[in-house]
PDB file of C-alpha atoms and ligand atoms in Angstrom:
ATOM      1  CA  MET A   1       0.000   0.000   0.000  1.00 74.00           C
ATOM      2  CA  ALA A   2       1.388   3.451  -0.822  1.00 77.00           C
ATOM      3  CA  ILE A   3      -0.006   6.550   0.862  1.00 85.00           C
ATOM      4  CA  ASN A   4       1.746   9.888   0.592  1.00 88.00           C
ATOM      5  CA  ALA A   5      -0.886  12.261   1.915  1.00 94.00           C
ATOM      6  CA  ALA A   6      -2.565  12.634   5.291  1.00 96.00           C
ATOM      7  CA  LYS A   7      -5.564  14.385   6.741  1.00 96.00           C
ATOM      8  CA  LEU A   8      -5.167  15.282  10.403  1.00 97.00           C
ATOM      9  CA  ILE A   9      -8.686  15.358  11.829  1.00 98.00           C
ATOM     10  CA  TYR A  10      -9.125  16.459  15.421  1.00 98.00           C
ATOM     11  CA  PHE A  11     -11.272  18.048  18.092  1.00 98.00           C
ATOM     12  CA  SER A  12      -8.843  19.664  20.522  1.00 98.00           C
ATOM     13  CA  PRO A  13      -9.973  22.605  22.681  1.00 98.00           C
ATOM     14  CA  THR A  14      -6.716  22.852  24.689  1.00 98.00           C
ATOM     15  CA  GLN A  15      -4.493  21.614  21.821  1.00 98.00           C
ATOM     16  CA  THR A  16      -2.924  18.554  23.456  1.00 98.00           C
ATOM     17  CA  THR A  17      -4.684  16.169  21.048  1.00 99.00           C
ATOM     18  CA  LYS A  18      -3.561  18.295  18.116  1.00 98.00           C
ATOM     19  CA  LYS A  19       0.097  18.082  19.283  1.00 98.00           C
ATOM     20  CA  ILE A  20      -0.039  14.279  19.484  1.00 98.00           C
ATOM     21  CA  ILE A  21      -1.668  13.945  16.063  1.00 98.00           C
ATOM     22  CA  GLU A  22       1.015  16.202  14.560  1.00 98.00           C
ATOM     23  CA  GLY A  23       3.747  14.141  16.246  1.00 98.00           C
ATOM     24  CA  ILE A  24       2.383  10.911  14.765  1.00 98.00           C
ATOM     25  CA  ALA A  25       2.134  12.515  11.299  1.00 98.00           C
ATOM     26  CA  GLN A  26       5.788  13.651  11.555  1.00 97.00           C
ATOM     27  CA  GLY A  27       6.790  10.070  12.270  1.00 97.00           C
ATOM     28  CA  VAL A  28       4.908   8.689   9.255  1.00 96.00           C
ATOM     29  CA  ARG A  29       6.507  11.356   6.984  1.00 94.00           C
ATOM     30  CA  PHE A  30       3.964  12.376   4.355  1.00 92.00           C
ATOM     31  CA  ASP A  31       4.476  14.570   1.287  1.00 92.00           C
ATOM     32  CA  THR A  32       1.222  16.419   1.955  1.00 95.00           C
ATOM     33  CA  VAL A  33      -0.548  17.051   5.249  1.00 96.00           C
ATOM     34  CA  GLU A  34      -3.910  18.784   5.532  1.00 96.00           C
ATOM     35  CA  HIS A  35      -5.623  19.781   8.769  1.00 97.00           C
ATOM     36  CA  VAL A  36      -9.337  19.243   9.357  1.00 96.00           C
ATOM     37  CA  ASP A  37      -9.821  21.037  12.665  1.00 97.00           C
ATOM     38  CA  LEU A  38     -13.231  20.174  14.108  1.00 97.00           C
ATOM     39  CA  THR A  39     -12.742  22.160  17.309  1.00 98.00           C
ATOM     40  CA  LEU A  40     -14.617  25.360  16.541  1.00 96.00           C
ATOM     41  CA  SER A  41     -18.327  25.447  15.870  1.00 89.00           C
ATOM     42  CA  ASP A  42     -17.885  26.707  12.293  1.00 84.00           C
ATOM     43  CA  ALA A  43     -16.597  23.166  11.625  1.00 67.00           C
ATOM     44  CA  SER A  44     -20.259  22.044  11.848  1.00 60.00           C
ATOM     45  CA  MET A  45     -21.201  24.495   9.130  1.00 61.00           C
ATOM     46  CA  ARG A  46     -18.476  23.564   6.631  1.00 68.00           C
ATOM     47  CA  LYS A  47     -18.947  21.073   3.811  1.00 71.00           C
ATOM     48  CA  PRO A  48     -18.127  17.613   5.229  1.00 69.00           C
ATOM     49  CA  ALA A  49     -14.501  16.660   4.582  1.00 76.00           C
ATOM     50  CA  GLU A  50     -14.125  13.832   2.064  1.00 80.00           C
ATOM     51  CA  ILE A  51     -11.099  11.584   2.400  1.00 83.00           C
ATOM     52  CA  HIS A  52      -9.722   9.833  -0.701  1.00 80.00           C
ATOM     53  CA  ASP A  53      -6.462   7.822  -1.025  1.00 82.00           C
ATOM     54  CA  GLU A  54      -5.072   9.402   2.131  1.00 93.00           C
ATOM     55  CA  LEU A  55      -4.316   8.280   5.651  1.00 96.00           C
ATOM     56  CA  ALA A  56      -6.624   9.921   8.175  1.00 97.00           C
ATOM     57  CA  ILE A  57      -5.221  10.511  11.656  1.00 98.00           C
ATOM     58  CA  ILE A  58      -8.248  11.133  13.840  1.00 98.00           C
ATOM     59  CA  GLY A  59      -7.982  12.430  17.410  1.00 98.00           C
ATOM     60  CA  SER A  60     -10.227  13.391  20.285  1.00 98.00           C
ATOM     61  CA  PRO A  61      -9.785  14.068  23.988  1.00 98.00           C
ATOM     62  CA  VAL A  62     -11.377  11.788  26.582  1.00 98.00           C
ATOM     63  CA  TYR A  63     -14.241  13.274  28.605  1.00 98.00           C
ATOM     64  CA  SER A  64     -15.481  11.067  31.467  1.00 97.00           C
ATOM     65  CA  GLY A  65     -14.067   7.934  29.852  1.00 98.00           C
ATOM     66  CA  ARG A  66     -15.944   8.641  26.614  1.00 98.00           C
ATOM     67  CA  LEU A  67     -15.712  11.029  23.668  1.00 98.00           C
ATOM     68  CA  PRO A  68     -17.157  14.542  23.985  1.00 98.00           C
ATOM     69  CA  ALA A  69     -20.649  14.506  22.379  1.00 97.00           C
ATOM     70  CA  VAL A  70     -19.784  17.525  20.261  1.00 97.00           C
ATOM     71  CA  ALA A  71     -16.710  15.741  18.851  1.00 98.00           C
ATOM     72  CA  ILE A  72     -18.845  12.728  17.928  1.00 98.00           C
ATOM     73  CA  SER A  73     -21.408  14.820  16.063  1.00 96.00           C
ATOM     74  CA  ARG A  74     -18.662  16.614  14.096  1.00 97.00           C
ATOM     75  CA  LEU A  75     -16.806  13.362  13.312  1.00 97.00           C
ATOM     76  CA  ARG A  76     -20.054  11.816  12.053  1.00 96.00           C
ATOM     77  CA  GLN A  77     -20.155  14.404   9.271  1.00 95.00           C
ATOM     78  CA  LEU A  78     -16.935  13.077   7.704  1.00 95.00           C
ATOM     79  CA  LYS A  79     -16.923  10.761   4.727  1.00 95.00           C
ATOM     80  CA  GLY A  80     -14.154   8.189   5.046  1.00 96.00           C
ATOM     81  CA  ASN A  81     -14.744   6.426   1.702  1.00 94.00           C
ATOM     82  CA  GLY A  82     -12.866   3.362   2.995  1.00 94.00           C
ATOM     83  CA  ALA A  83      -9.682   5.351   3.750  1.00 94.00           C
ATOM     84  CA  PRO A  84      -7.283   3.868   6.336  1.00 95.00           C
ATOM     85  CA  ALA A  85      -7.338   5.683   9.664  1.00 97.00           C
ATOM     86  CA  VAL A  86      -5.210   5.948  12.778  1.00 98.00           C
ATOM     87  CA  ILE A  87      -7.442   6.698  15.761  1.00 98.00           C
ATOM     88  CA  VAL A  88      -6.093   8.464  18.819  1.00 99.00           C
ATOM     89  CA  VAL A  89      -7.511   9.535  22.160  1.00 99.00           C
ATOM     90  CA  VAL A  90      -5.723  11.859  24.558  1.00 99.00           C
ATOM     91  CA  TYR A  91      -6.544  11.766  28.269  1.00 98.00           C
ATOM     92  CA  GLY A  92      -5.486  13.596  31.402  1.00 98.00           C
ATOM     93  CA  ASN A  93      -3.519  10.805  33.125  1.00 98.00           C
ATOM     94  CA  ARG A  94      -6.597   9.291  34.830  1.00 98.00           C
ATOM     95  CA  ALA A  95      -8.090   6.729  32.378  1.00 98.00           C
ATOM     96  CA  TYR A  96      -9.494   6.501  28.852  1.00 98.00           C
ATOM     97  CA  GLU A  97     -11.975   3.691  29.594  1.00 98.00           C
ATOM     98  CA  ASP A  98     -14.325   3.269  26.574  1.00 98.00           C
ATOM     99  CA  ALA A  99     -13.205   6.321  24.586  1.00 98.00           C
ATOM    100  CA  LEU A 100     -10.885   4.520  22.154  1.00 98.00           C
ATOM    101  CA  LEU A 101     -13.510   1.864  21.403  1.00 98.00           C
ATOM    102  CA  GLU A 102     -16.084   4.606  20.879  1.00 98.00           C
ATOM    103  CA  LEU A 103     -13.726   6.437  18.498  1.00 98.00           C
ATOM    104  CA  ARG A 104     -13.088   3.227  16.554  1.00 98.00           C
ATOM    105  CA  ASP A 105     -16.845   2.708  16.202  1.00 97.00           C
ATOM    106  CA  VAL A 106     -17.482   6.322  15.153  1.00 98.00           C
ATOM    107  CA  ALA A 107     -14.655   6.073  12.574  1.00 97.00           C
ATOM    108  CA  LEU A 108     -16.076   2.818  11.178  1.00 97.00           C
ATOM    109  CA  GLU A 109     -19.564   4.357  10.929  1.00 97.00           C
ATOM    110  CA  ALA A 110     -18.105   7.321   9.045  1.00 97.00           C
ATOM    111  CA  GLY A 111     -16.578   4.947   6.483  1.00 96.00           C
ATOM    112  CA  PHE A 112     -12.943   4.763   7.659  1.00 96.00           C
ATOM    113  CA  ARG A 113     -10.881   1.597   8.134  1.00 95.00           C
ATOM    114  CA  PRO A 114      -8.990   1.884  11.419  1.00 96.00           C
ATOM    115  CA  ILE A 115      -5.514   0.326  11.039  1.00 96.00           C
ATOM    116  CA  ALA A 116      -3.823   1.584  14.215  1.00 97.00           C
ATOM    117  CA  ALA A 117      -4.844   3.190  17.492  1.00 98.00           C
ATOM    118  CA  GLY A 118      -3.253   4.986  20.398  1.00 98.00           C
ATOM    119  CA  ALA A 119      -4.083   6.454  23.781  1.00 99.00           C
ATOM    120  CA  PHE A 120      -1.759   9.296  24.752  1.00 99.00           C
ATOM    121  CA  ILE A 121      -1.587  11.633  27.739  1.00 98.00           C
ATOM    122  CA  GLY A 122      -2.174  15.390  27.778  1.00 98.00           C
ATOM    123  CA  GLU A 123      -2.285  17.969  30.552  1.00 98.00           C
ATOM    124  CA  HIS A 124      -5.658  17.611  32.243  1.00 98.00           C
ATOM    125  CA  SER A 125      -8.083  20.368  31.289  1.00 98.00           C
ATOM    126  CA  PHE A 126      -8.850  20.860  35.016  1.00 98.00           C
ATOM    127  CA  SER A 127      -5.175  21.173  35.958  1.00 98.00           C
ATOM    128  CA  ALA A 128      -4.474  24.428  37.825  1.00 96.00           C
ATOM    129  CA  ASN A 129      -1.514  25.803  39.804  1.00 95.00           C
ATOM    130  CA  CYS A 130      -2.923  24.506  43.095  1.00 96.00           C
ATOM    131  CA  THR A 131      -4.102  21.172  41.595  1.00 98.00           C
ATOM    132  CA  PRO A 132      -1.519  20.147  38.936  1.00 98.00           C
ATOM    133  CA  ILE A 133      -2.510  17.126  36.804  1.00 98.00           C
ATOM    134  CA  ALA A 134      -0.149  15.902  34.065  1.00 98.00           C
ATOM    135  CA  VAL A 135       1.259  19.409  33.680  1.00 98.00           C
ATOM    136  CA  GLY A 136       3.094  20.114  30.411  1.00 98.00           C
ATOM    137  CA  ARG A 137       2.066  16.881  28.708  1.00 98.00           C
ATOM    138  CA  PRO A 138       2.485  15.898  26.012  1.00 98.00           C
ATOM    139  CA  ASP A 139       6.151  16.587  26.761  1.00 98.00           C
ATOM    140  CA  ALA A 140       9.242  15.804  24.655  1.00 98.00           C
ATOM    141  CA  GLU A 141       9.129  12.141  25.692  1.00 98.00           C
ATOM    142  CA  ASP A 142       5.444  11.829  24.697  1.00 98.00           C
ATOM    143  CA  LEU A 143       6.067  13.526  21.353  1.00 98.00           C
ATOM    144  CA  GLY A 144       9.042  11.216  20.737  1.00 98.00           C
ATOM    145  CA  LYS A 145       6.721   8.250  21.352  1.00 98.00           C
ATOM    146  CA  ALA A 146       4.100   9.743  19.027  1.00 98.00           C
ATOM    147  CA  MET A 147       6.737  10.038  16.280  1.00 98.00           C
ATOM    148  CA  GLY A 148       7.946   6.487  16.986  1.00 98.00           C
ATOM    149  CA  PHE A 149       4.360   5.260  16.647  1.00 98.00           C
ATOM    150  CA  GLY A 150       4.161   7.122  13.324  1.00 98.00           C
ATOM    151  CA  LYS A 151       7.268   5.284  12.087  1.00 97.00           C
ATOM    152  CA  ILE A 152       5.714   1.915  12.973  1.00 97.00           C
ATOM    153  CA  ILE A 153       2.512   2.895  11.151  1.00 97.00           C
ATOM    154  CA  ARG A 154       4.633   3.775   8.112  1.00 95.00           C
ATOM    155  CA  GLU A 155       6.160   0.275   8.159  1.00 94.00           C
ATOM    156  CA  LYS A 156       2.712  -1.269   8.502  1.00 93.00           C
ATOM    157  CA  ILE A 157       1.428   0.684   5.499  1.00 91.00           C
ATOM    158  CA  ILE A 158       4.461  -0.225   3.367  1.00 91.00           C
ATOM    159  CA  ASN A 159       4.216  -3.907   4.289  1.00 90.00           C
ATOM    160  CA  THR A 160       0.461  -4.218   3.761  1.00 85.00           C
ATOM    161  CA  ARG A 161      -0.354  -5.091   0.163  1.00 78.00           C
ATOM    162  CA  ALA A 162      -4.004  -4.103   0.338  1.00 72.00           C
ATOM    163  CA  LEU A 163      -6.298  -2.752   3.011  1.00 69.00           C
ATOM    164  CA  ASP A 164      -8.213  -6.042   3.096  1.00 67.00           C
ATOM    165  CA  GLN A 165      -5.076  -7.619   4.556  1.00 65.00           C
ATOM    166  CA  ALA A 166      -5.010  -5.194   7.458  1.00 66.00           C
ATOM    167  CA  GLY A 167      -7.599  -7.179   9.497  1.00 71.00           C
ATOM    168  CA  SER A 168      -9.844  -5.716  12.129  1.00 87.00           C
ATOM    169  CA  LEU A 169      -8.255  -3.609  14.812  1.00 94.00           C
ATOM    170  CA  TYR A 170      -8.551  -4.534  18.506  1.00 96.00           C
ATOM    171  CA  VAL A 171      -8.797  -1.700  21.009  1.00 98.00           C
ATOM    172  CA  PRO A 172      -9.718  -1.995  24.700  1.00 98.00           C
ATOM    173  CA  GLY A 173     -13.078  -0.862  26.015  1.00 98.00           C
ATOM    174  CA  ASN A 174     -16.562  -2.125  26.799  1.00 98.00           C
ATOM    175  CA  PHE A 175     -19.847  -1.968  24.944  1.00 97.00           C
ATOM    176  CA  PRO A 176     -22.368  -0.725  26.019  1.00 97.00           C
ATOM    177  CA  TYR A 177     -20.047   2.166  26.790  1.00 98.00           C
ATOM    178  CA  LYS A 178     -19.717   3.632  30.247  1.00 97.00           C
ATOM    179  CA  GLU A 179     -22.774   5.675  31.219  1.00 95.00           C
ATOM    180  CA  LEU A 180     -22.161   9.391  30.818  1.00 89.00           C
ATOM    181  CA  ARG A 181     -22.355  11.408  34.024  1.00 83.00           C
ATOM    182  CA  MET A 182     -21.464  14.929  32.981  1.00 80.00           C
ATOM    183  CA  LEU A 183     -22.272  18.117  34.872  1.00 83.00           C
ATOM    184  CA  SER A 184     -24.587  20.288  32.822  1.00 83.00           C
ATOM    185  CA  ASP A 185     -24.930  23.526  34.763  1.00 90.00           C
ATOM    186  CA  VAL A 186     -21.336  24.688  35.182  1.00 95.00           C
ATOM    187  CA  SER A 187     -19.118  27.161  33.381  1.00 96.00           C
ATOM    188  CA  PRO A 188     -15.872  28.918  34.342  1.00 97.00           C
ATOM    189  CA  ALA A 189     -16.083  31.918  36.668  1.00 97.00           C
ATOM    190  CA  ILE A 190     -14.692  35.275  35.599  1.00 97.00           C
ATOM    191  CA  GLN A 191     -13.077  38.051  37.604  1.00 96.00           C
ATOM    192  CA  GLU A 192     -14.614  40.989  35.799  1.00 95.00           C
ATOM    193  CA  MET A 193     -11.948  43.382  37.125  1.00 96.00           C
ATOM    194  CA  LEU A 194      -9.230  41.351  35.377  1.00 97.00           C
ATOM    195  CA  CYS A 195     -11.069  40.811  32.062  1.00 97.00           C
ATOM    196  CA  THR A 196      -9.797  43.194  29.358  1.00 97.00           C
ATOM    197  CA  ARG A 197     -12.590  42.228  26.898  1.00 96.00           C
ATOM    198  CA  CYS A 198      -9.909  41.047  24.427  1.00 97.00           C
ATOM    199  CA  LYS A 199     -12.367  38.300  23.401  1.00 96.00           C
ATOM    200  CA  MET A 200      -9.667  35.650  23.086  1.00 97.00           C
ATOM    201  CA  CYS A 201     -12.014  33.300  24.960  1.00 98.00           C
ATOM    202  CA  LEU A 202     -14.646  33.806  22.273  1.00 96.00           C
ATOM    203  CA  LEU A 203     -12.199  32.739  19.574  1.00 97.00           C
ATOM    204  CA  VAL A 204     -11.357  29.428  21.242  1.00 98.00           C
ATOM    205  CA  CYS A 205     -14.770  28.364  22.583  1.00 98.00           C
ATOM    206  CA  PRO A 206     -15.853  25.218  20.645  1.00 98.00           C
ATOM    207  CA  THR A 207     -19.571  25.708  21.318  1.00 97.00           C
ATOM    208  CA  VAL A 208     -20.064  29.509  21.074  1.00 97.00           C
ATOM    209  CA  ALA A 209     -21.068  29.506  24.738  1.00 97.00           C
ATOM    210  CA  ILE A 210     -19.486  32.917  25.429  1.00 98.00           C
ATOM    211  CA  ASN A 211     -21.523  36.042  24.731  1.00 97.00           C
ATOM    212  CA  GLU A 212     -20.201  37.934  21.708  1.00 95.00           C
ATOM    213  CA  ASN A 213     -21.056  41.374  23.092  1.00 96.00           C
ATOM    214  CA  ASP A 214     -20.136  40.693  26.702  1.00 95.00           C
ATOM    215  CA  PRO A 215     -17.456  37.980  27.051  1.00 94.00           C
ATOM    216  CA  THR A 216     -17.946  37.928  30.826  1.00 95.00           C
ATOM    217  CA  LEU A 217     -21.225  36.067  30.218  1.00 96.00           C
ATOM    218  CA  THR A 218     -21.273  32.334  29.402  1.00 97.00           C
ATOM    219  CA  ASP A 219     -24.286  30.213  28.530  1.00 97.00           C
ATOM    220  CA  LYS A 220     -23.953  27.312  30.964  1.00 96.00           C
ATOM    221  CA  SER A 221     -26.207  25.100  28.849  1.00 95.00           C
ATOM    222  CA  LEU A 222     -23.728  25.316  25.932  1.00 96.00           C
ATOM    223  CA  CYS A 223     -20.453  25.165  27.916  1.00 97.00           C
ATOM    224  CA  ILE A 224     -18.716  21.760  27.740  1.00 97.00           C
ATOM    225  CA  ARG A 225     -16.155  22.700  30.435  1.00 97.00           C
ATOM    226  CA  CYS A 226     -13.254  22.087  28.050  1.00 98.00           C
ATOM    227  CA  CYS A 227     -11.318  24.934  29.789  1.00 98.00           C
ATOM    228  CA  ALA A 228     -10.015  26.391  26.506  1.00 98.00           C
ATOM    229  CA  CYS A 229     -11.169  29.853  27.661  1.00 98.00           C
ATOM    230  CA  ILE A 230      -9.346  29.474  30.987  1.00 98.00           C
ATOM    231  CA  LYS A 231      -6.079  28.311  29.393  1.00 98.00           C
ATOM    232  CA  SER A 232      -6.135  30.968  26.660  1.00 98.00           C
ATOM    233  CA  CYS A 233      -7.030  34.000  28.804  1.00 98.00           C
ATOM    234  CA  PRO A 234      -3.978  36.304  28.771  1.00 98.00           C
ATOM    235  CA  ALA A 235      -5.209  38.097  31.916  1.00 98.00           C
ATOM    236  CA  GLY A 236      -5.852  34.941  33.942  1.00 97.00           C
ATOM    237  CA  ALA A 237      -9.395  36.229  34.506  1.00 98.00           C
ATOM    238  CA  LYS A 238     -11.116  32.854  34.176  1.00 97.00           C
ATOM    239  CA  THR A 239     -11.043  30.006  36.672  1.00 97.00           C
ATOM    240  CA  MET A 240     -13.134  26.961  37.451  1.00 96.00           C
ATOM    241  CA  GLU A 241     -14.735  27.746  40.806  1.00 96.00           C
ATOM    242  CA  ASP A 242     -17.521  25.164  40.900  1.00 96.00           C
ATOM    243  CA  PRO A 243     -16.913  23.139  44.092  1.00 96.00           C
ATOM    244  CA  ARG A 244     -17.649  19.819  42.334  1.00 95.00           C
ATOM    245  CA  ILE A 245     -14.978  20.443  39.680  1.00 96.00           C
ATOM    246  CA  LYS A 246     -12.512  21.873  42.218  1.00 97.00           C
ATOM    247  CA  GLN A 247     -12.956  18.790  44.371  1.00 97.00           C
ATOM    248  CA  ALA A 248     -12.523  16.504  41.348  1.00 96.00           C
ATOM    249  CA  ALA A 249      -9.332  18.386  40.401  1.00 98.00           C
ATOM    250  CA  GLU A 250      -7.977  18.041  43.959  1.00 98.00           C
ATOM    251  CA  GLN A 251      -8.628  14.286  43.928  1.00 98.00           C
ATOM    252  CA  LEU A 252      -7.135  13.836  40.435  1.00 98.00           C
ATOM    253  CA  SER A 253      -4.082  15.837  41.439  1.00 98.00           C
ATOM    254  CA  VAL A 254      -3.435  13.386  44.302  1.00 98.00           C
ATOM    255  CA  ASN A 255      -4.705  10.087  42.855  1.00 98.00           C
ATOM    256  CA  CYS A 256      -3.391  10.495  39.299  1.00 97.00           C
ATOM    257  CA  SER A 257       0.057  11.876  40.032  1.00 97.00           C
ATOM    258  CA  LEU A 258       1.835   8.683  38.882  1.00 98.00           C
ATOM    259  CA  ARG A 259       2.925   9.178  35.289  1.00 98.00           C
ATOM    260  CA  LYS A 260       1.016   7.016  32.784  1.00 98.00           C
ATOM    261  CA  GLU A 261       2.574   6.173  29.417  1.00 98.00           C
ATOM    262  CA  PRO A 262       1.057   6.017  25.917  1.00 98.00           C
ATOM    263  CA  GLU A 263      -0.452   2.724  24.705  1.00 98.00           C
ATOM    264  CA  THR A 264      -0.663   1.743  21.050  1.00 98.00           C
ATOM    265  CA  TYR A 265      -2.532  -0.957  19.101  1.00 98.00           C
ATOM    266  CA  LEU A 266      -1.758  -2.256  15.619  1.00 95.00           C
TER     267      LEU A 266
HETATM  268  C1  FMN B 301     -15.223  17.482  30.911  1.00 67.44           C
HETATM  269  C2  FMN B 301     -13.899  16.767  30.916  1.00 67.44           C
HETATM  270  C3  FMN B 301     -13.835  15.421  31.270  1.00 67.44           C
HETATM  271  C4  FMN B 301     -12.589  14.754  31.260  1.00 67.44           C
HETATM  272  N1  FMN B 301     -12.549  13.423  31.574  1.00 67.44           N
HETATM  273  C5  FMN B 301     -11.353  12.780  31.601  1.00 67.44           C
HETATM  274  C6  FMN B 301     -11.286  11.378  31.928  1.00 67.44           C
HETATM  275  O1  FMN B 301     -12.289  10.686  32.077  1.00 67.44           O
HETATM  276  N2  FMN B 301     -10.062  10.818  32.039  1.00 67.44           N
HETATM  277  C7  FMN B 301      -8.902  11.526  31.885  1.00 67.44           C
HETATM  278  O2  FMN B 301      -7.837  10.979  32.080  1.00 67.44           O
HETATM  279  N3  FMN B 301      -8.935  12.831  31.489  1.00 67.44           N
HETATM  280  C8  FMN B 301     -10.135  13.468  31.343  1.00 67.44           C
HETATM  281  N4  FMN B 301     -10.187  14.775  30.946  1.00 67.44           N
HETATM  282  C9  FMN B 301      -8.934  15.463  30.571  1.00 67.44           C
HETATM  283  C10 FMN B 301      -8.736  15.543  29.051  1.00 67.44           C
HETATM  284  O3  FMN B 301      -8.973  14.293  28.446  1.00 67.44           O
HETATM  285  C11 FMN B 301      -7.287  15.962  28.747  1.00 67.44           C
HETATM  286  O4  FMN B 301      -6.984  17.135  29.420  1.00 67.44           O
HETATM  287  C12 FMN B 301      -6.997  16.133  27.274  1.00 67.44           C
HETATM  288  O5  FMN B 301      -5.593  16.264  27.146  1.00 67.44           O
HETATM  289  C13 FMN B 301      -7.663  17.376  26.669  1.00 67.44           C
HETATM  290  O6  FMN B 301      -7.478  17.375  25.273  1.00 67.44           O
HETATM  291  P1  FMN B 301      -7.362  18.716  24.379  1.00 67.44           P
HETATM  292  O7  FMN B 301      -6.121  19.452  24.875  1.00 67.44           O
HETATM  293  O8  FMN B 301      -7.172  18.213  23.006  1.00 67.44           O
HETATM  294  O9  FMN B 301      -8.590  19.523  24.600  1.00 67.44           O
HETATM  295  C14 FMN B 301     -11.411  15.462  30.927  1.00 67.44           C
HETATM  296  C15 FMN B 301     -11.490  16.814  30.554  1.00 67.44           C
HETATM  297  C16 FMN B 301     -12.721  17.462  30.548  1.00 67.44           C
HETATM  298  C17 FMN B 301     -12.781  18.890  30.126  1.00 67.44           C
END
């Protein structure tokens, strides 16, 4: 099989998934690489991306051991046309549970043929100075492993005569997937005195939850608590103050301090 072009397809509010996907693509070494960034809501409006004679590298973060619902709905709009795909989830050093299996199933439904999979680690969205969780990941070691994984995928592609020979890909996880227990009435708090109205938060919000005219207002029913607004605020005006999330972050900071390493499946 010869494939010289790649489409990097990802939902990545705080960019850790994007970094891993790029690392893998570097390892495979393509002539042409195109990004299909599904993070912002205008991705839902665009014509669905069609993939032909390319390798798709598809990535999503893990939310509560599953995929974020918004990522699933955007991924479902893709047309895989039987293209081979590498599927990747990135999680915050706790666990990825059923997320990789869910991503494999979503990719299959969209017409891709998953040939390799990986679960990598990224700084936890809820990580803060007082509750650090996987800070700075993916780091150089993680990116080196992503590139190494890319090299192995390259070998697999070269040594596979036709896609039919690739076989079906095993990934861990259970079906029915883990029941989703997400908070629905929470959004980051803002210190109005610190906010400069630069609207950076508006630019990075994947669900247009932040008010265009007054960025200090957030629609809690739209917020997915991805923390992109918190991490991108140059004034440090946004924080997660909800006691349930603060308590979860405290527990994760203690219980998930042991470094986990990437896992790959071929
Ligand atoms: C709502 C929510 C739920 C999360 N659930 C998990 C989880 O179940 N396990 C885990 O290890 N990390 C979890 N994370 C952390 C993210 O998976 C992790 O920070 C990831 O690197 C974020 O990807 P991104 O930078 O591409 O947005 C969660 C993050 C959010 C915002």
